[in-house]
Amino acid sequence: MSNRQKHPTSLNFKPQVVQNTLALPCVAQSAWRLDDESGLSWLQAQWQAKQPMRIVGGASNLILPPILPGQTVLMALKGITVIEETTQNVLVRVAAGESWHEWVQQSLNAGWFGLENLALIPGTVGASPIQNIGAYGVEVGQRIECVTVWDFSCGQIKVLSADDCQFAYRDSLFKKPEGQALLILSVSFRLLKQASWRPVLDYPDLKPLAQSALTNDLVVSPQSVFDQVVAVRRRKLPDPALTPNVGSFFKNPLLSAEHFDRLRQQYPGLVAYPQADGRAKLAAGWMIEQCGWKGRRVGAVGVHERQALVLVNLGQAQVRDLLALAHAISEDVLGKFGVALEIEPICWA
Ligand code: EPU
């Protein structure tokens, strides 16, 4: 343990640029890398002194303001630990600062399956439960056994079960007011061994994989699901390193069955997915495209040409440009379909 971590108050807290996948200009007034849990007691004192505090992981699902006041904690805790292992499954604790995609690759290489549908999602492991990342038929909450947090309200480490985390579509306890005193330290995943693993191939983009396996009398492997998800994402979604973005900018709205039926009579082409609770999840990207926004540019921001749910920074965009574009899109969707869109990333601007 370094001297720096033992005595965080001796650090010279300097303003620091916060790199983010939207490439928005953002400077943290005082940033600090948390790479050791020994810094938590110092953070606790900051919290009690009512210093504004923000935790930043990969900054891949954040809309940042030009200045972040108070303390900004750059999450850098590392480590992957097997907690228990049987012939059927394994429980693995992964520190919050690990890269999500690298962890997915490592889990596959180790023969632990269940995360392959969630390949190539940018960001950190610690951010994954916050918005309950989901793609191609799997949500991370289905694979999480528990989340270990530092609870600033009592200055203690706590272990939250998956139920405690209140996972829902792009939502969890960590996005709610009562979750704001929690700093995620690690996430524990229950993953399957080959013998008990079954592929999840219901999502339309993965059906060809199931079909080709059937035709050629092949068994679908976790690696082939991973490869297919990576290929689909590369085809549809812009690489944030080349075209800055935060993935889907809006949630897919959930409508009651009767609201959906009424809307579908008006718009027979409406794309939607039935939910277990009877509601319908509308494809917001389809509605945005119908409003003529797909591929449109407004100054330094635009709507991606292959996926209308993704807004992109085309150059020197400011956060206000992006929010103005989001507002214009939402107004059009509301005007045409009578459906309100909700911004999906966390907005601190
Ligand atoms: N669609 C259009 N036009 C578009 C975009 C989509 O018509 O411009 C239609 C598609 O043809 C398809 C349907 O909408 O029929 C759904 O599109 P897609 O499969 O691309 O998925 P999505 O609903 O737009 C969601 C997630 C993505 C996730 C994919 C795959 C949300 C907010 N987004 O997008 O997550 O990768 O499903 O599961 O739920 C993210 O959260 O950042 C993200 C990329």
Short mmCIF file of C-alpha atoms and ligand atoms in Angstrom, two decimals:
data_model
loop_
_atom_site.label_atom_id
_atom_site.label_comp_id
_atom_site.label_asym_id
_atom_site.label_seq_id
_atom_site.Cartn_x
_atom_site.Cartn_y
_atom_site.Cartn_z
CA MET A 1 0.00 0.00 0.00
CA SER A 2 1.48 3.33 -1.00
CA ASN A 3 1.95 6.27 1.30
CA ARG A 4 -0.33 8.26 -0.98
CA GLN A 5 -3.28 5.97 -0.25
CA LYS A 6 -2.66 5.90 3.49
CA HIS A 7 -2.62 9.69 3.72
CA PRO A 8 -5.00 10.95 1.09
CA THR A 9 -5.24 14.38 2.74
CA SER A 10 -1.61 15.02 1.79
CA LEU A 11 -2.57 14.76 -1.88
CA ASN A 12 -2.47 17.81 -4.03
CA PHE A 13 -5.97 17.74 -5.49
CA LYS A 14 -5.68 19.39 -8.83
CA PRO A 15 -8.33 20.16 -11.41
CA GLN A 16 -8.38 17.34 -13.92
CA VAL A 17 -9.99 16.75 -17.30
CA VAL A 18 -12.57 13.97 -17.09
CA GLN A 19 -12.33 11.79 -20.21
CA ASN A 20 -15.79 10.63 -21.28
CA THR A 21 -17.05 8.64 -24.27
CA LEU A 22 -19.17 11.59 -25.47
CA ALA A 23 -15.95 13.67 -25.58
CA LEU A 24 -17.71 16.55 -23.83
CA PRO A 25 -15.39 19.10 -22.25
CA CYS A 26 -15.41 18.47 -18.49
CA VAL A 27 -12.99 19.47 -15.75
CA ALA A 28 -13.29 18.06 -12.23
CA GLN A 29 -12.33 20.73 -9.69
CA SER A 30 -10.66 18.08 -7.58
CA ALA A 31 -10.20 14.51 -8.77
CA TRP A 32 -8.87 11.50 -6.94
CA ARG A 33 -8.17 7.97 -8.14
CA LEU A 34 -9.59 5.38 -5.76
CA ASP A 35 -7.34 2.37 -6.27
CA ASP A 36 -7.33 1.10 -2.71
CA GLU A 37 -10.11 0.74 -0.13
CA SER A 38 -7.95 2.47 2.46
CA GLY A 39 -9.08 5.78 0.95
CA LEU A 40 -12.70 5.19 1.96
CA SER A 41 -12.41 6.70 5.45
CA TRP A 42 -11.09 9.91 3.93
CA LEU A 43 -13.98 9.95 1.45
CA GLN A 44 -16.35 9.38 4.36
CA ALA A 45 -15.06 12.55 6.02
CA GLN A 46 -15.63 14.46 2.78
CA TRP A 47 -19.16 13.15 2.62
CA GLN A 48 -19.84 14.15 6.21
CA ALA A 49 -18.48 17.62 5.44
CA LYS A 50 -21.20 17.71 2.75
CA GLN A 51 -18.70 18.06 -0.09
CA PRO A 52 -20.37 17.33 -3.43
CA MET A 53 -19.00 13.96 -4.56
CA ARG A 54 -19.27 12.17 -7.89
CA ILE A 55 -18.03 8.68 -8.68
CA VAL A 56 -16.81 8.18 -12.25
CA GLY A 57 -16.07 4.77 -13.81
CA GLY A 58 -15.57 4.58 -17.60
CA ALA A 59 -17.72 7.73 -18.10
CA SER A 60 -19.46 5.86 -20.91
CA ASN A 61 -23.01 6.49 -19.71
CA LEU A 62 -22.64 10.01 -18.34
CA ILE A 63 -23.61 13.40 -19.68
CA LEU A 64 -21.12 15.70 -17.99
CA PRO A 65 -21.20 19.46 -17.34
CA PRO A 66 -18.16 21.66 -18.15
CA ILE A 67 -17.19 21.80 -14.45
CA LEU A 68 -17.68 19.10 -11.82
CA PRO A 69 -17.64 20.79 -8.41
CA GLY A 70 -16.42 19.19 -5.16
CA GLN A 71 -14.64 15.84 -5.20
CA THR A 72 -14.62 13.52 -8.18
CA VAL A 73 -13.64 9.94 -7.43
CA LEU A 74 -12.16 8.05 -10.37
CA MET A 75 -12.99 4.42 -9.64
CA ALA A 76 -9.86 2.27 -10.10
CA LEU A 77 -10.34 -0.69 -7.73
CA LYS A 78 -9.06 -3.86 -9.41
CA GLY A 79 -9.26 -7.59 -8.77
CA ILE A 80 -11.14 -10.76 -9.73
CA THR A 81 -11.68 -13.37 -7.00
CA VAL A 82 -13.43 -16.74 -7.11
CA ILE A 83 -15.65 -16.98 -4.02
CA GLU A 84 -17.08 -20.46 -4.54
CA GLU A 85 -17.05 -23.03 -7.32
CA THR A 86 -18.97 -26.23 -8.06
CA THR A 87 -19.10 -28.44 -11.15
CA GLN A 88 -22.22 -26.49 -12.20
CA ASN A 89 -21.39 -22.87 -11.47
CA VAL A 90 -19.05 -20.34 -9.99
CA LEU A 91 -19.42 -17.20 -7.88
CA VAL A 92 -16.86 -14.53 -8.80
CA ARG A 93 -16.33 -11.15 -7.17
CA VAL A 94 -15.07 -8.46 -9.54
CA ALA A 95 -13.81 -5.08 -8.37
CA ALA A 96 -15.69 -2.01 -9.57
CA GLY A 97 -12.80 -0.52 -11.57
CA GLU A 98 -12.32 -3.52 -13.88
CA SER A 99 -13.21 -2.97 -17.55
CA TRP A 100 -16.58 -4.54 -18.37
CA HIS A 101 -15.67 -5.98 -21.78
CA GLU A 102 -12.31 -7.33 -20.58
CA TRP A 103 -14.11 -9.04 -17.70
CA VAL A 104 -16.61 -10.62 -20.11
CA GLN A 105 -13.70 -11.94 -22.20
CA GLN A 106 -11.88 -13.23 -19.11
CA SER A 107 -15.01 -15.00 -17.86
CA LEU A 108 -15.39 -16.82 -21.18
CA ASN A 109 -11.72 -17.78 -21.24
CA ALA A 110 -12.08 -19.21 -17.73
CA GLY A 111 -15.07 -21.32 -18.80
CA TRP A 112 -17.65 -19.24 -16.86
CA PHE A 113 -20.66 -18.48 -19.01
CA GLY A 114 -23.66 -16.18 -18.94
CA LEU A 115 -22.24 -12.78 -19.86
CA GLU A 116 -21.59 -13.44 -23.58
CA ASN A 117 -24.71 -11.52 -24.70
CA LEU A 118 -23.31 -8.45 -22.92
CA ALA A 119 -20.05 -8.30 -24.89
CA LEU A 120 -18.50 -5.03 -26.07
CA ILE A 121 -20.46 -2.74 -23.74
CA PRO A 122 -18.15 0.14 -22.79
CA GLY A 123 -17.51 1.09 -19.17
CA THR A 124 -16.60 -0.51 -15.88
CA VAL A 125 -17.92 -3.46 -13.87
CA GLY A 126 -18.97 -1.11 -11.04
CA ALA A 127 -21.21 0.88 -13.37
CA SER A 128 -22.93 -2.22 -14.76
CA PRO A 129 -25.54 -2.65 -11.98
CA ILE A 130 -26.39 1.07 -11.87
CA GLN A 131 -28.28 1.12 -15.15
CA ASN A 132 -28.63 -2.69 -15.14
CA ILE A 133 -26.88 -2.93 -18.50
CA GLY A 134 -28.78 -5.08 -20.95
CA ALA A 135 -28.39 -6.25 -24.52
CA TYR A 136 -29.47 -9.05 -26.82
CA GLY A 137 -31.89 -10.62 -24.37
CA VAL A 138 -29.85 -10.53 -21.14
CA GLU A 139 -29.72 -7.96 -18.33
CA VAL A 140 -26.76 -7.98 -15.94
CA GLY A 141 -29.10 -8.13 -12.92
CA GLN A 142 -29.96 -11.71 -13.94
CA ARG A 143 -26.30 -12.70 -13.44
CA ILE A 144 -25.57 -10.72 -10.27
CA GLU A 145 -25.68 -12.49 -6.91
CA CYS A 146 -24.76 -9.46 -4.79
CA VAL A 147 -23.15 -6.04 -4.87
CA THR A 148 -20.70 -4.87 -2.21
CA VAL A 149 -20.98 -1.16 -1.43
CA TRP A 150 -19.59 1.49 0.87
CA ASP A 151 -22.62 3.12 2.50
CA PHE A 152 -21.81 6.76 3.28
CA SER A 153 -24.96 7.09 5.40
CA CYS A 154 -23.38 4.83 8.05
CA GLY A 155 -19.72 4.69 6.97
CA GLN A 156 -19.73 0.91 6.52
CA ILE A 157 -19.36 -1.79 3.90
CA LYS A 158 -22.63 -3.55 3.07
CA VAL A 159 -23.52 -6.47 0.83
CA LEU A 160 -26.73 -6.01 -1.15
CA SER A 161 -28.54 -8.99 -2.65
CA ALA A 162 -29.84 -8.82 -6.23
CA ASP A 163 -33.32 -8.22 -4.75
CA ASP A 164 -32.01 -5.33 -2.66
CA CYS A 165 -30.65 -3.78 -5.87
CA GLN A 166 -34.21 -3.50 -7.32
CA PHE A 167 -33.11 -4.27 -10.86
CA ALA A 168 -35.54 -3.24 -13.61
CA TYR A 169 -35.20 -2.18 -17.25
CA ARG A 170 -32.23 0.24 -17.28
CA ASP A 171 -32.90 0.95 -13.60
CA SER A 172 -31.83 -0.03 -10.08
CA LEU A 173 -31.64 1.18 -6.50
CA PHE A 174 -28.41 2.99 -7.44
CA LYS A 175 -30.31 5.42 -9.70
CA LYS A 176 -32.88 6.26 -7.00
CA PRO A 177 -32.59 8.94 -4.29
CA GLU A 178 -32.19 6.23 -1.60
CA GLY A 179 -29.20 4.78 -3.50
CA GLN A 180 -27.22 8.00 -3.71
CA ALA A 181 -25.18 7.31 -0.55
CA LEU A 182 -23.83 4.04 -1.98
CA LEU A 183 -20.45 3.60 -3.63
CA ILE A 184 -20.13 0.29 -5.47
CA LEU A 185 -16.90 -1.52 -4.54
CA SER A 186 -17.42 -4.85 -6.29
CA VAL A 187 -20.01 -6.95 -8.07
CA SER A 188 -20.38 -10.72 -7.54
CA PHE A 189 -21.58 -12.76 -10.50
CA ARG A 190 -23.06 -16.27 -10.46
CA LEU A 191 -21.95 -17.80 -13.77
CA LEU A 192 -22.47 -21.22 -15.27
CA LYS A 193 -20.11 -24.00 -16.27
CA GLN A 194 -20.50 -25.60 -19.71
CA ALA A 195 -22.72 -28.45 -18.43
CA SER A 196 -25.46 -26.15 -17.15
CA TRP A 197 -25.18 -23.28 -19.68
CA ARG A 198 -27.92 -22.62 -22.27
CA PRO A 199 -27.62 -19.94 -24.96
CA VAL A 200 -30.04 -17.00 -24.97
CA LEU A 201 -30.83 -16.48 -28.65
CA ASP A 202 -34.34 -14.97 -28.60
CA TYR A 203 -33.29 -11.49 -29.68
CA PRO A 204 -33.94 -11.01 -33.42
CA ASP A 205 -30.26 -10.23 -34.14
CA LEU A 206 -29.21 -13.62 -32.67
CA LYS A 207 -31.87 -15.79 -34.34
CA PRO A 208 -29.65 -16.42 -37.43
CA LEU A 209 -27.09 -18.03 -35.10
CA ALA A 210 -29.71 -20.40 -33.71
CA GLN A 211 -30.97 -21.12 -37.23
CA SER A 212 -27.56 -21.87 -38.67
CA ALA A 213 -26.69 -24.16 -35.75
CA LEU A 214 -29.93 -26.05 -36.36
CA THR A 215 -29.34 -26.34 -40.11
CA ASN A 216 -25.75 -27.53 -39.70
CA ASP A 217 -26.49 -29.71 -36.68
CA LEU A 218 -24.01 -27.74 -34.56
CA VAL A 219 -24.09 -26.81 -30.90
CA VAL A 220 -24.07 -23.08 -30.19
CA SER A 221 -21.09 -22.24 -28.00
CA PRO A 222 -20.74 -19.27 -25.60
CA GLN A 223 -17.88 -18.04 -27.78
CA SER A 224 -20.07 -18.05 -30.90
CA VAL A 225 -22.73 -15.99 -29.08
CA PHE A 226 -20.01 -13.58 -27.94
CA ASP A 227 -18.62 -13.32 -31.50
CA GLN A 228 -22.07 -12.72 -32.96
CA VAL A 229 -22.90 -10.00 -30.40
CA VAL A 230 -19.56 -8.30 -31.07
CA ALA A 231 -20.22 -8.43 -34.83
CA VAL A 232 -23.76 -7.01 -34.49
CA ARG A 233 -22.62 -4.22 -32.17
CA ARG A 234 -19.73 -3.31 -34.49
CA ARG A 235 -22.15 -3.19 -37.41
CA LYS A 236 -24.87 -1.13 -35.72
CA LEU A 237 -23.25 1.01 -33.06
CA PRO A 238 -20.55 3.64 -33.48
CA ASP A 239 -17.22 3.03 -31.73
CA PRO A 240 -17.01 5.78 -29.08
CA ALA A 241 -13.26 6.08 -29.70
CA LEU A 242 -13.99 7.19 -33.27
CA THR A 243 -17.46 8.74 -32.97
CA PRO A 244 -18.08 9.90 -29.40
CA ASN A 245 -21.40 8.65 -27.96
CA VAL A 246 -23.02 7.06 -24.90
CA GLY A 247 -24.86 4.25 -26.69
CA SER A 248 -28.63 4.58 -26.52
CA PHE A 249 -29.49 8.14 -25.59
CA PHE A 250 -33.12 7.32 -24.71
CA LYS A 251 -34.81 4.39 -23.00
CA ASN A 252 -37.25 2.29 -24.95
CA PRO A 253 -40.57 3.45 -23.44
CA LEU A 254 -42.84 0.93 -21.70
CA LEU A 255 -46.53 1.25 -22.56
CA SER A 256 -49.59 -0.45 -21.10
CA ALA A 257 -51.11 -3.14 -23.36
CA GLU A 258 -54.14 -0.96 -24.16
CA HIS A 259 -52.07 2.13 -24.92
CA PHE A 260 -49.90 0.00 -27.22
CA ASP A 261 -52.95 -1.50 -29.01
CA ARG A 262 -54.36 1.98 -29.67
CA LEU A 263 -51.05 3.21 -31.01
CA ARG A 264 -50.54 0.17 -33.22
CA GLN A 265 -53.89 0.73 -34.89
CA GLN A 266 -52.59 4.14 -35.91
CA TYR A 267 -49.05 2.91 -36.75
CA PRO A 268 -49.16 -0.74 -37.85
CA GLY A 269 -45.36 -0.77 -38.39
CA LEU A 270 -44.67 0.09 -34.75
CA VAL A 271 -41.78 -2.04 -33.43
CA ALA A 272 -42.30 -3.32 -29.89
CA TYR A 273 -41.39 -6.20 -27.58
CA PRO A 274 -43.99 -7.75 -25.25
CA GLN A 275 -42.92 -7.74 -21.58
CA ALA A 276 -43.59 -10.40 -18.96
CA ASP A 277 -45.88 -7.98 -17.05
CA GLY A 278 -48.13 -7.45 -20.11
CA ARG A 279 -46.67 -4.10 -21.10
CA ALA A 280 -45.00 -3.40 -24.44
CA LYS A 281 -41.51 -1.97 -24.84
CA LEU A 282 -41.45 0.31 -27.88
CA ALA A 283 -38.34 0.65 -30.04
CA ALA A 284 -37.59 4.34 -29.55
CA GLY A 285 -35.07 4.16 -32.41
CA TRP A 286 -37.88 3.25 -34.81
CA MET A 287 -40.02 6.19 -33.67
CA ILE A 288 -37.08 8.61 -33.93
CA GLU A 289 -36.38 7.33 -37.44
CA GLN A 290 -40.05 7.80 -38.40
CA CYS A 291 -39.74 11.41 -37.28
CA GLY A 292 -36.97 11.87 -39.86
CA TRP A 293 -34.09 12.23 -37.43
CA LYS A 294 -31.91 9.28 -38.41
CA GLY A 295 -28.55 10.50 -39.75
CA ARG A 296 -29.43 14.19 -39.26
CA ARG A 297 -26.77 16.65 -38.09
CA VAL A 298 -27.34 19.84 -36.14
CA GLY A 299 -24.10 21.78 -35.83
CA ALA A 300 -21.62 19.72 -33.83
CA VAL A 301 -24.08 16.97 -32.86
CA GLY A 302 -26.12 14.45 -34.76
CA VAL A 303 -28.16 11.25 -34.84
CA HIS A 304 -26.21 8.15 -35.86
CA GLU A 305 -26.94 6.99 -39.41
CA ARG A 306 -27.35 3.30 -38.51
CA GLN A 307 -29.07 3.56 -35.11
CA ALA A 308 -31.36 6.52 -34.44
CA LEU A 309 -31.28 5.91 -30.67
CA VAL A 310 -27.64 6.97 -30.56
CA LEU A 311 -26.67 10.66 -30.52
CA VAL A 312 -23.13 11.51 -31.52
CA ASN A 313 -20.64 14.30 -30.96
CA LEU A 314 -19.36 15.26 -34.40
CA GLY A 315 -16.58 17.52 -33.21
CA GLN A 316 -16.42 20.23 -30.62
CA ALA A 317 -19.91 19.76 -29.18
CA GLN A 318 -20.90 21.36 -25.89
CA VAL A 319 -23.33 19.66 -23.57
CA ARG A 320 -26.00 22.27 -24.34
CA ASP A 321 -25.89 21.33 -28.07
CA LEU A 322 -26.50 17.73 -27.21
CA LEU A 323 -29.34 18.43 -24.78
CA ALA A 324 -30.96 20.78 -27.31
CA LEU A 325 -30.88 18.01 -29.93
CA ALA A 326 -32.32 15.51 -27.43
CA HIS A 327 -35.08 17.98 -26.59
CA ALA A 328 -35.98 18.54 -30.26
CA ILE A 329 -36.14 14.78 -30.88
CA SER A 330 -38.29 14.16 -27.80
CA GLU A 331 -40.69 16.93 -28.82
CA ASP A 332 -41.12 15.39 -32.28
CA VAL A 333 -41.70 11.88 -30.91
CA LEU A 334 -44.21 13.23 -28.40
CA GLY A 335 -45.96 15.23 -31.11
CA LYS A 336 -46.20 12.33 -33.58
CA PHE A 337 -46.70 9.31 -31.30
CA GLY A 338 -47.87 10.88 -28.03
CA VAL A 339 -45.07 8.98 -26.24
CA ALA A 340 -42.61 10.73 -23.89
CA LEU A 341 -38.97 9.70 -24.20
CA GLU A 342 -36.73 9.47 -21.16
CA ILE A 343 -32.97 10.11 -21.38
CA GLU A 344 -31.12 6.85 -20.65
CA PRO A 345 -27.62 7.93 -19.49
CA ILE A 346 -27.14 9.67 -16.17
CA CYS A 347 -27.15 13.43 -16.69
CA TRP A 348 -25.08 15.61 -14.34
CA ALA A 349 -25.31 18.64 -16.62
N1 EPU B 1 -34.87 0.50 -35.15
C1 EPU B 1 -35.24 1.29 -36.21
N2 EPU B 1 -34.49 2.39 -36.49
C2 EPU B 1 -33.40 2.71 -35.77
C3 EPU B 1 -33.02 1.93 -34.68
C4 EPU B 1 -33.77 0.82 -34.39
O1 EPU B 1 -36.22 1.02 -36.90
O2 EPU B 1 -32.76 3.71 -36.11
C5 EPU B 1 -35.62 -0.73 -34.89
C6 EPU B 1 -34.78 -1.94 -35.29
O3 EPU B 1 -34.94 -2.25 -36.64
C7 EPU B 1 -35.32 -3.02 -34.40
C8 EPU B 1 -35.72 -2.25 -33.16
O4 EPU B 1 -35.83 -0.88 -33.51
O5 EPU B 1 -36.46 -3.59 -34.97
C9 EPU B 1 -34.72 -2.40 -32.01
O6 EPU B 1 -33.45 -1.96 -32.45
P1 EPU B 1 -32.08 -2.57 -31.85
O7 EPU B 1 -32.10 -4.04 -31.91
O8 EPU B 1 -30.97 -1.85 -32.51
O9 EPU B 1 -32.15 -2.22 -30.31
P2 EPU B 1 -32.67 -0.96 -29.48
O10 EPU B 1 -33.98 -1.29 -28.87
O11 EPU B 1 -32.62 0.27 -30.33
C10 EPU B 1 -31.67 -1.77 -27.24
C11 EPU B 1 -30.75 -1.23 -26.17
C12 EPU B 1 -29.31 -1.31 -26.65
C13 EPU B 1 -28.97 -2.76 -26.91
C14 EPU B 1 -29.94 -3.30 -27.98
C15 EPU B 1 -29.77 -4.78 -28.18
C16 EPU B 1 -32.04 0.38 -24.90
C17 EPU B 1 -32.27 1.82 -24.57
N3 EPU B 1 -31.12 0.13 -25.82
O12 EPU B 1 -31.56 -0.89 -28.36
O13 EPU B 1 -28.49 -0.84 -25.59
O14 EPU B 1 -27.64 -2.90 -27.36
O15 EPU B 1 -31.31 -3.09 -27.55
O16 EPU B 1 -30.30 -5.47 -27.07
O17 EPU B 1 -32.68 -0.47 -24.32
C18 EPU B 1 -27.37 1.04 -24.70
O18 EPU B 1 -28.10 0.93 -23.71
O19 EPU B 1 -26.50 1.94 -24.79
C19 EPU B 1 -27.56 0.14 -25.82
C20 EPU B 1 -26.87 0.26 -26.95
#
